[in-house]
XYZ file of C-alpha atoms in Angstrom:
556
model
C 0.224 12.459 -1.917
C -2.363 10.690 -4.193
C -5.202 9.052 -2.875
C -5.721 6.229 -5.674
C -2.346 4.666 -6.033
C -1.451 3.740 -2.494
C -4.748 2.437 -1.435
C -5.157 0.368 -4.131
C -1.623 -1.059 -3.850
C -2.638 -1.829 -0.302
C -5.841 -3.368 -1.380
C -4.001 -5.488 -3.831
C -1.429 -6.908 -1.375
C -4.232 -6.885 1.557
C -6.757 -8.828 -0.023
C -6.192 -12.377 1.756
C -5.079 -10.537 4.874
C -8.200 -8.869 5.106
C -10.201 -12.099 5.209
C -10.812 -12.788 1.583
C -12.033 -9.722 -0.356
C -11.937 -6.910 1.997
C -11.436 -4.136 -0.255
C -10.444 -4.422 -3.913
C -10.795 -7.220 -6.278
C -7.312 -8.753 -7.616
C -5.448 -8.376 -4.362
C -2.286 -10.102 -3.916
C -1.888 -10.533 -0.275
C 0.201 -13.489 0.771
C -1.492 -16.035 -1.578
C 0.050 -14.794 -4.731
C 3.455 -14.036 -3.729
C 3.786 -13.985 -0.061
C 4.517 -9.954 -0.339
C 7.203 -10.710 -2.652
C 9.074 -12.250 0.555
C 12.256 -14.472 0.454
C 13.252 -17.745 -0.847
C 16.140 -20.144 -0.687
C 19.703 -19.492 -1.717
C 21.047 -19.845 -4.900
C 18.714 -19.937 -8.134
C 16.364 -22.585 -6.972
C 13.141 -21.068 -7.461
C 11.259 -24.299 -5.850
C 13.514 -24.178 -2.615
C 11.601 -22.976 0.747
C 13.486 -20.589 3.057
C 13.789 -17.191 4.435
C 14.739 -13.770 3.539
C 17.294 -13.960 6.578
C 19.301 -15.721 4.225
C 19.717 -12.504 2.006
C 22.331 -10.116 2.759
C 20.261 -6.816 2.975
C 21.267 -3.576 2.498
C 22.381 -1.467 5.601
C 20.080 1.070 6.337
C 21.523 4.539 7.421
C 18.872 7.150 9.049
C 18.400 10.138 7.347
C 19.739 13.270 9.044
C 17.245 15.937 7.436
C 15.602 18.630 8.756
C 13.718 18.632 12.114
C 10.016 17.569 11.914
C 7.247 19.294 13.833
C 6.510 15.807 14.986
C 9.095 13.192 15.326
C 9.282 9.872 13.526
C 9.349 6.898 16.071
C 11.322 3.875 16.089
C 8.409 1.503 15.643
C 7.644 3.186 12.354
C 5.268 6.084 13.146
C 6.352 8.721 10.193
C 7.604 12.059 10.898
C 5.168 14.922 10.330
C 5.778 18.579 8.958
C 3.275 21.509 9.407
C 5.489 23.458 6.634
C 8.120 22.399 3.983
C 11.494 23.050 5.332
C 14.082 24.910 3.741
C 15.164 22.556 1.113
C 18.545 21.156 0.744
C 20.271 20.047 -2.202
C 21.012 16.628 -2.163
C 22.992 16.424 -5.556
C 25.099 19.362 -6.259
C 25.989 17.956 -9.735
C 23.767 15.513 -11.991
C 24.799 11.948 -11.110
C 24.652 10.558 -14.475
C 26.201 12.196 -17.742
C 23.925 11.801 -21.066
C 22.478 8.271 -20.405
C 19.097 6.915 -21.646
C 17.064 5.161 -19.274
C 13.682 3.197 -20.013
C 10.757 2.448 -17.855
C 7.520 0.942 -17.508
C 4.941 2.041 -14.789
C 1.220 2.365 -14.057
C -0.342 6.070 -13.978
C -3.758 6.979 -12.058
C -5.545 9.469 -13.788
C -5.164 11.116 -17.238
C -1.577 10.969 -18.982
C 0.723 13.935 -18.223
C 2.172 16.258 -20.970
C 4.992 14.795 -22.681
C 8.590 15.870 -22.345
C 8.264 18.567 -25.019
C 5.587 20.420 -23.245
C 6.573 19.475 -19.763
C 9.297 22.000 -17.713
C 9.175 19.603 -14.938
C 10.197 16.385 -17.026
C 12.815 18.465 -18.532
C 14.487 19.943 -15.488
C 14.378 16.463 -13.815
C 16.401 14.711 -16.539
C 18.752 17.855 -16.666
C 19.316 17.420 -12.821
C 19.580 13.789 -13.187
C 21.774 13.818 -16.259
C 19.691 11.341 -18.225
C 16.744 10.959 -20.493
C 13.943 8.736 -18.994
C 11.812 7.222 -21.482
C 8.486 6.032 -19.493
C 5.960 3.972 -20.899
C 2.997 4.720 -18.464
C -0.072 2.735 -18.557
C -3.348 2.978 -16.594
C -3.461 1.547 -13.662
C -6.390 -0.666 -14.747
C -4.661 -2.159 -17.642
C -1.169 -2.306 -16.208
C -1.278 -5.943 -15.497
C -2.044 -6.809 -19.038
C 0.532 -4.395 -20.574
C 3.345 -5.531 -18.199
C 2.936 -9.148 -19.144
C 2.509 -8.355 -22.764
C 6.139 -6.601 -22.483
C 7.521 -9.570 -20.692
C 5.970 -11.747 -23.560
C 7.779 -9.468 -26.019
C 11.095 -10.179 -24.782
C 12.340 -6.591 -24.676
C 12.477 -5.340 -21.510
C 12.888 -1.603 -20.067
C 15.681 -0.857 -17.570
C 12.778 -0.140 -14.877
C 9.695 -2.110 -14.412
C 7.075 -1.444 -11.579
C 5.802 -4.781 -9.998
C 2.641 -3.610 -7.964
C 0.713 -6.924 -7.490
C -0.182 -7.594 -11.020
C -0.223 -11.239 -11.771
C 3.199 -12.434 -13.488
C 3.070 -16.346 -14.224
C 5.876 -17.955 -12.204
C 7.437 -14.693 -10.840
C 10.393 -16.562 -9.316
C 11.568 -18.006 -12.680
C 10.876 -14.569 -14.619
C 13.036 -12.839 -11.898
C 15.771 -15.457 -12.263
C 15.715 -15.387 -16.241
C 15.444 -11.492 -16.990
C 15.910 -9.536 -13.806
C 19.257 -8.564 -12.294
C 20.115 -9.814 -8.964
C 20.875 -6.776 -6.776
C 22.400 -8.697 -3.801
C 25.936 -7.830 -5.097
C 25.390 -4.289 -5.858
C 23.260 -3.232 -2.772
C 23.969 -5.954 0.127
C 25.466 -4.649 3.253
C 27.566 -1.493 3.302
C 27.477 -1.668 -0.876
C 23.865 0.227 -0.355
C 25.748 3.379 0.933
C 27.026 4.350 -2.524
C 23.036 4.934 -2.951
C 22.727 6.889 0.067
C 18.954 7.510 -0.387
C 18.152 3.927 -1.060
C 20.271 3.322 2.046
C 18.014 5.348 3.917
C 14.735 2.938 3.708
C 14.336 0.715 6.633
C 15.313 -2.744 7.100
C 11.668 -3.938 7.346
C 10.849 -2.495 4.156
C 13.665 -4.176 2.211
C 12.546 -7.437 3.913
C 9.951 -7.277 1.383
C 12.293 -7.126 -1.559
C 13.885 -10.701 -1.711
C 12.799 -13.665 -3.665
C 14.632 -16.757 -4.560
C 17.549 -16.205 -2.211
C 18.218 -12.739 -3.891
C 17.423 -9.394 -3.533
C 15.387 -8.555 -6.578
C 13.398 -5.694 -5.842
C 13.763 -1.879 -4.996
C 10.865 -0.895 -2.654
C 8.200 1.990 -2.899
C 7.670 2.507 0.823
C 4.605 3.131 2.618
C 3.815 3.734 6.218
C 3.645 0.188 7.734
C -0.309 -0.125 8.108
C -3.055 0.548 5.731
C -5.631 1.347 8.403
C -9.084 0.216 9.339
C -10.904 2.556 6.946
C -12.633 6.109 7.321
C -15.910 7.161 9.066
C -18.045 10.234 8.891
C -17.299 11.624 12.046
C -19.948 14.380 12.130
C -22.524 11.228 11.480
C -21.270 9.025 14.237
C -21.511 11.910 16.616
C -24.951 12.510 15.857
C -25.460 8.988 17.244
C -23.435 9.386 20.477
C -20.015 8.138 19.086
C -17.127 10.891 19.804
C -14.447 8.352 19.667
C -14.609 5.034 17.906
C -12.202 3.353 20.299
C -14.784 3.974 23.269
C -17.230 1.765 21.550
C -17.741 -0.896 24.277
C -18.177 -4.088 22.134
C -19.518 -5.547 18.765
C -23.235 -5.317 20.422
C -23.005 -1.786 20.882
C -21.394 -1.272 17.612
C -24.085 -3.110 15.731
C -26.608 -0.774 17.397
C -24.644 2.466 16.343
C -24.689 0.967 12.861
C -28.421 0.431 12.646
C -28.872 3.834 14.210
C -26.840 5.307 11.185
C -28.939 3.460 8.692
C -31.582 5.445 7.481
C -32.895 4.149 3.744
C -35.483 6.507 3.538
C -32.688 9.492 3.893
C -30.707 7.673 1.307
C -28.027 6.576 3.683
C -26.762 3.614 5.249
C -24.068 2.892 7.807
C -21.703 0.738 5.252
C -21.028 0.268 1.741
C -17.524 -0.799 0.461
C -16.115 -2.740 -2.504
C -16.068 -6.578 -1.389
C -17.958 -5.548 1.909
C -14.575 -3.743 3.310
C -14.057 -6.303 5.900
C -10.759 -5.386 7.341
C -12.186 -3.141 10.149
C -14.061 -5.676 11.400
C -11.131 -8.284 11.339
C -9.302 -5.656 13.379
C -12.269 -5.519 15.953
C -12.277 -9.245 16.261
C -8.743 -9.955 16.201
C -8.259 -11.864 13.143
C -4.711 -12.623 12.632
C -2.599 -10.857 9.805
C -2.764 -13.567 7.252
C -1.177 -16.462 9.370
C -1.063 -17.022 13.366
C 2.424 -18.773 14.606
C 1.156 -20.892 17.257
C 3.971 -22.703 19.193
C 5.696 -23.269 15.995
C 2.962 -24.229 14.043
C 0.955 -22.080 11.450
C -2.697 -21.558 11.611
C -4.434 -19.575 8.681
C -6.612 -16.570 9.503
C -9.543 -18.813 7.740
C -9.056 -21.396 10.534
C -9.388 -19.236 13.493
C -12.264 -18.266 15.608
C -11.563 -14.719 15.362
C -12.247 -15.019 11.445
C -15.495 -16.750 11.713
C -16.709 -14.252 14.347
C -15.951 -11.670 12.152
C -18.043 -13.313 9.330
C -21.080 -14.114 11.684
C -21.136 -10.050 12.726
C -20.899 -9.022 9.090
C -24.048 -11.551 8.381
C -25.900 -9.959 10.922
C -25.172 -6.387 10.008
C -26.103 -7.237 6.423
C -29.335 -8.938 7.555
C -30.221 -5.798 9.706
C -29.770 -3.605 6.287
C -26.805 -1.498 7.260
C -24.935 -2.205 3.798
C -25.833 -0.183 0.826
C -27.726 -2.590 -1.373
C -25.207 -3.679 -4.085
C -22.238 -1.926 -2.495
C -20.141 -5.267 -2.501
C -19.694 -4.824 -6.208
C -18.949 -1.193 -6.315
C -15.796 0.177 -8.054
C -13.675 2.119 -5.863
C -14.780 5.337 -7.558
C -18.623 4.449 -6.711
C -17.415 3.858 -3.218
C -15.633 7.119 -2.923
C -18.650 9.233 -4.506
C -21.084 7.506 -1.963
C -18.863 8.360 1.022
C -18.373 12.087 -0.301
C -22.301 12.273 -0.889
C -22.852 11.264 2.589
C -24.656 7.978 1.438
C -22.253 5.844 3.645
C -21.099 6.633 6.939
C -18.111 4.186 7.021
C -15.953 2.756 4.359
C -12.860 0.735 4.048
C -9.933 2.158 1.939
C -6.247 2.337 2.796
C -4.753 5.492 4.925
C -3.250 6.828 1.971
C -6.519 7.880 0.626
C -6.835 10.243 2.961
C -4.201 12.853 1.345
C -4.697 15.335 -1.314
C -7.128 17.317 -3.062
C -9.168 14.325 -3.921
C -8.698 12.834 -0.477
C -11.583 11.840 2.084
C -10.279 14.731 4.324
C -11.095 17.059 1.736
C -13.839 15.751 -0.498
C -16.361 14.930 2.300
C -16.577 18.742 3.823
C -16.356 20.089 0.058
C -19.840 18.274 -0.426
C -21.264 18.419 2.827
C -20.133 21.600 4.988
C -19.364 20.589 8.646
C -19.028 16.997 7.615
C -15.686 15.380 8.545
C -14.014 12.363 7.664
C -11.536 10.547 9.940
C -9.425 7.434 10.008
C -11.357 4.436 12.033
C -9.783 3.524 14.800
C -10.933 -0.024 16.070
C -11.883 -1.139 19.577
C -12.194 -4.534 20.881
C -15.120 -6.541 20.181
C -15.422 -7.819 23.411
C -13.820 -4.872 25.429
C -10.345 -6.092 25.089
C -7.785 -4.621 22.345
C -8.114 -4.792 18.752
C -5.490 -5.761 16.239
C -4.001 -3.850 13.567
C -1.824 -5.183 10.878
C 1.224 -4.288 9.133
C -0.179 -4.409 5.656
C 1.084 -1.456 3.763
C 4.580 -1.596 4.101
C 5.088 -0.823 0.437
C 3.255 0.283 -2.602
C 5.113 -1.932 -5.038
C 8.354 -3.170 -6.131
C 10.730 -2.145 -8.741
C 12.325 -4.840 -10.859
C 15.660 -4.073 -13.074
C 16.261 -5.840 -16.321
C 19.333 -7.906 -16.590
C 22.410 -5.791 -17.504
C 25.967 -5.796 -17.048
C 27.253 -4.320 -13.762
C 28.242 -0.752 -15.269
C 24.498 -0.504 -16.814
C 23.169 -1.674 -13.492
C 25.038 1.071 -11.702
C 23.593 3.672 -13.956
C 20.175 2.598 -13.380
C 20.720 2.371 -9.575
C 21.957 5.987 -9.809
C 18.876 7.144 -11.566
C 16.933 5.265 -8.851
C 18.404 6.818 -5.818
C 18.102 10.396 -7.588
C 14.399 9.482 -7.693
C 14.458 8.419 -4.230
C 15.611 11.944 -2.728
C 14.012 12.466 0.378
C 11.504 15.108 1.433
C 13.197 18.382 2.673
C 15.414 18.107 -0.437
C 15.496 19.979 -3.699
C 15.144 17.153 -5.640
C 12.396 16.072 -3.913
C 10.362 19.492 -4.473
C 11.264 19.005 -8.017
C 10.185 15.534 -8.376
C 6.778 15.995 -6.813
C 5.934 19.897 -7.433
C 7.818 20.789 -10.855
C 9.551 23.908 -11.482
C 9.015 26.814 -9.435
C 7.239 29.584 -11.381
C 5.818 27.535 -14.310
C 4.752 24.554 -11.936
C 4.290 25.939 -8.632
C 4.899 29.055 -6.182
C 5.953 29.398 -2.734
C 4.101 31.059 0.237
C 5.368 32.890 2.586
C 6.686 30.089 4.862
C 8.338 28.302 2.027
C 5.389 25.818 1.127
C 4.563 25.054 -2.720
C 1.538 25.515 -4.169
C 0.798 23.908 -7.528
C -0.439 25.944 -10.552
C -3.087 24.685 -12.890
C 0.078 23.812 -14.942
C 1.784 22.090 -12.339
C -1.274 19.760 -11.732
C -0.799 18.553 -15.246
C 3.067 18.488 -15.608
C 3.196 16.409 -11.947
C 1.513 13.499 -13.318
C 4.502 12.017 -14.581
C 4.740 8.867 -12.358
C 8.290 9.420 -11.145
C 7.243 8.009 -7.686
C 6.443 4.670 -9.027
C 10.352 4.315 -10.380
C 11.520 4.796 -7.173
C 10.602 6.703 -3.817
C 11.659 7.275 -0.413
C 9.961 6.818 2.967
C 7.111 8.794 3.417
C 6.321 11.877 5.899
C 2.933 13.171 6.969
C 2.933 16.592 5.633
C 0.105 19.347 4.666
C 0.837 22.986 4.803
C -3.270 23.932 4.327
C -4.334 22.036 7.299
C -2.639 21.503 10.418
C -5.709 19.515 11.734
C -5.161 16.749 8.679
C -1.432 16.657 9.812
C -2.517 16.146 13.354
C -5.227 13.551 12.922
C -3.541 11.688 10.422
C -0.152 11.517 12.448
C -2.431 10.524 15.433
C -4.045 7.674 13.767
C -0.501 6.408 12.811
C 0.680 6.841 16.339
C -2.170 4.580 17.518
C -2.157 2.114 14.842
C 1.380 1.393 14.223
C 2.725 0.528 17.675
C 1.627 -2.940 18.511
C 0.572 -3.498 14.805
C 0.826 -7.481 14.131
C 3.112 -8.515 11.057
C 2.177 -11.751 8.837
C 4.819 -14.254 10.445
C 5.507 -15.362 6.682
C 6.132 -12.040 5.204
C 9.858 -12.653 4.854
C 9.515 -16.370 3.707
C 8.461 -18.103 0.265
C 6.418 -20.908 -0.352
C 6.534 -21.965 -3.933
C 2.901 -23.628 -3.819
C 1.827 -20.493 -2.420
C 3.647 -18.476 -5.420
C 1.891 -20.981 -7.863
C -1.698 -21.656 -6.575
C -2.109 -19.333 -3.555
C -4.080 -16.614 -5.540
C -6.623 -19.123 -6.898
C -6.991 -21.287 -3.593
C -7.857 -17.839 -1.906
C -9.848 -16.210 -4.298
C -12.542 -19.371 -3.780
C -12.501 -18.353 -0.202
C -13.068 -14.764 -1.103
C -15.925 -15.636 -3.293
C -17.512 -17.830 -0.475
C -17.266 -15.224 1.967
C -18.667 -12.559 -0.476
C -21.839 -14.753 -1.039
C -22.340 -15.753 2.491
C -22.450 -11.985 3.766
C -24.817 -11.100 0.967
C -27.215 -14.003 1.992
C -26.645 -15.970 -1.214
C -25.006 -19.028 0.862
C -25.432 -20.230 4.347
C -22.522 -19.810 6.723
C -21.861 -23.583 6.813
C -20.358 -22.844 3.052
C -17.393 -21.310 4.839
C -16.229 -24.485 6.620
C -16.646 -26.250 3.307
C -14.662 -23.534 1.517
C -11.860 -23.659 4.034
C -11.776 -27.591 3.628
C -11.245 -27.198 0.042
C -8.526 -24.668 0.503
C -6.687 -26.990 2.698
C -6.931 -29.996 0.588
C -6.334 -28.115 -2.661
C -2.930 -26.675 -1.612
C -3.405 -24.869 1.766
C -2.022 -27.454 3.893
C 1.172 -27.711 1.504
C 1.706 -23.984 1.786
C 1.415 -24.139 5.589
C 4.117 -27.054 5.563
C 6.449 -25.156 3.348
C 6.411 -22.041 5.460
C 6.763 -23.922 8.731
C 9.892 -25.352 6.786
C 11.052 -21.908 6.128
C 10.444 -20.578 9.552
C 12.822 -23.572 10.788
C 15.733 -22.383 9.032
C 15.141 -18.657 10.572
């Protein structure tokens, strides 16, 4: 439901997938930890292999309320125009007088503490446990998490959102619980809400041959950004998928750019390259070609994307200096009508501060829509499976009884949409934090807007749905975007693999390419510098990473 958390996470993991710096600095991508994908058997953190070695939880479909628009087998989420009649998932508290500690990030101001927060109190009552949460600003989370790790006294629950942990496999092996014996196969059924999470999401939760993570699920694709459909309509584009080719698109961008009116076609952090890679068909980080892996940097599609972006920059289509914007600066520029098209993850469409609402609030009649890509040569575009999860939960090592207690709490926090517990976790206490309208939809009070800032959704979470009772248009537009983007979306072929070299050096290697790409688009370096950067990537460890992934593919 929040705008910042999901889109930021997508950016972190999608950094290398988007062509070295598409959306936000500090992204994880495959380079840092291969989307937390699996490694070999046993505790050998240097061994190459596949998540196929791990016994994943058995996934059990949720038999909940019937949606207005059904989910699909390929991952398009269910959609609801109204909140269904709530079903109670836990007749009795699953725990009794327990204490659980956690560390996670928070977006926005800190919430009221337990003593002034009726929602927090009721959640703990219904759970049967006191949950002590260390909430850290997202900007400071990486530093704080590493400080806690260095201190050696770990909380029960720790969010891993892509922030750098030195030698993650070793940390997991030495300090975190192997969840395979507790959740592998049918054992997951004792935690029914965790078991409802699809296999594709669980596949991102393995490392070092073991199940080390619980996921915070998202909706498969991060999308291709957003555009001001009103401004596009003024230059004759009513449907972005109808744009014939890249040349026509460049002409559209030039028409949208009107510096004298303080308006440009483009302006995103790190140039927002993801939509353009989709248009030109760049692979999702890696491409498997006859058993051989080809890095996205090494493809003609990647270079064609870069050449197009150089043309767009030379034509003045980017807001000057926008590549260095913070996310807030980018959001403000789009809401002000200064930029016609930006790159941000699809979750940023939602909520009171999402693009769907902020743009028409600042410019009556303007409408923001998810950008749906076209093929650069008239063919089909490519979209990526790059937002499978916001992040992952690590549990501190403990005896089986303690881990069972913590997993019960996580299962409670993963109560799915349509349950009373989901309503409580997301909207608080009826009367104090929200009221229900005639159709049973919750509406937050001023107090509820504060009380619900407690980051429960970053300690465990269910699969997402599309829901907004205030706007049927929103539900239809967003669900329609997922329905077009998810089918046929391309996975990274190494997403369920692990490369030790990638885990240790990947982020640094890819950052160097990212910096070069940014400089080339900005005109500070020639296009030829890209080939040099790719050569350095290969010789500096890229070829070793490729070899290790190919070895892992051979084990699948």
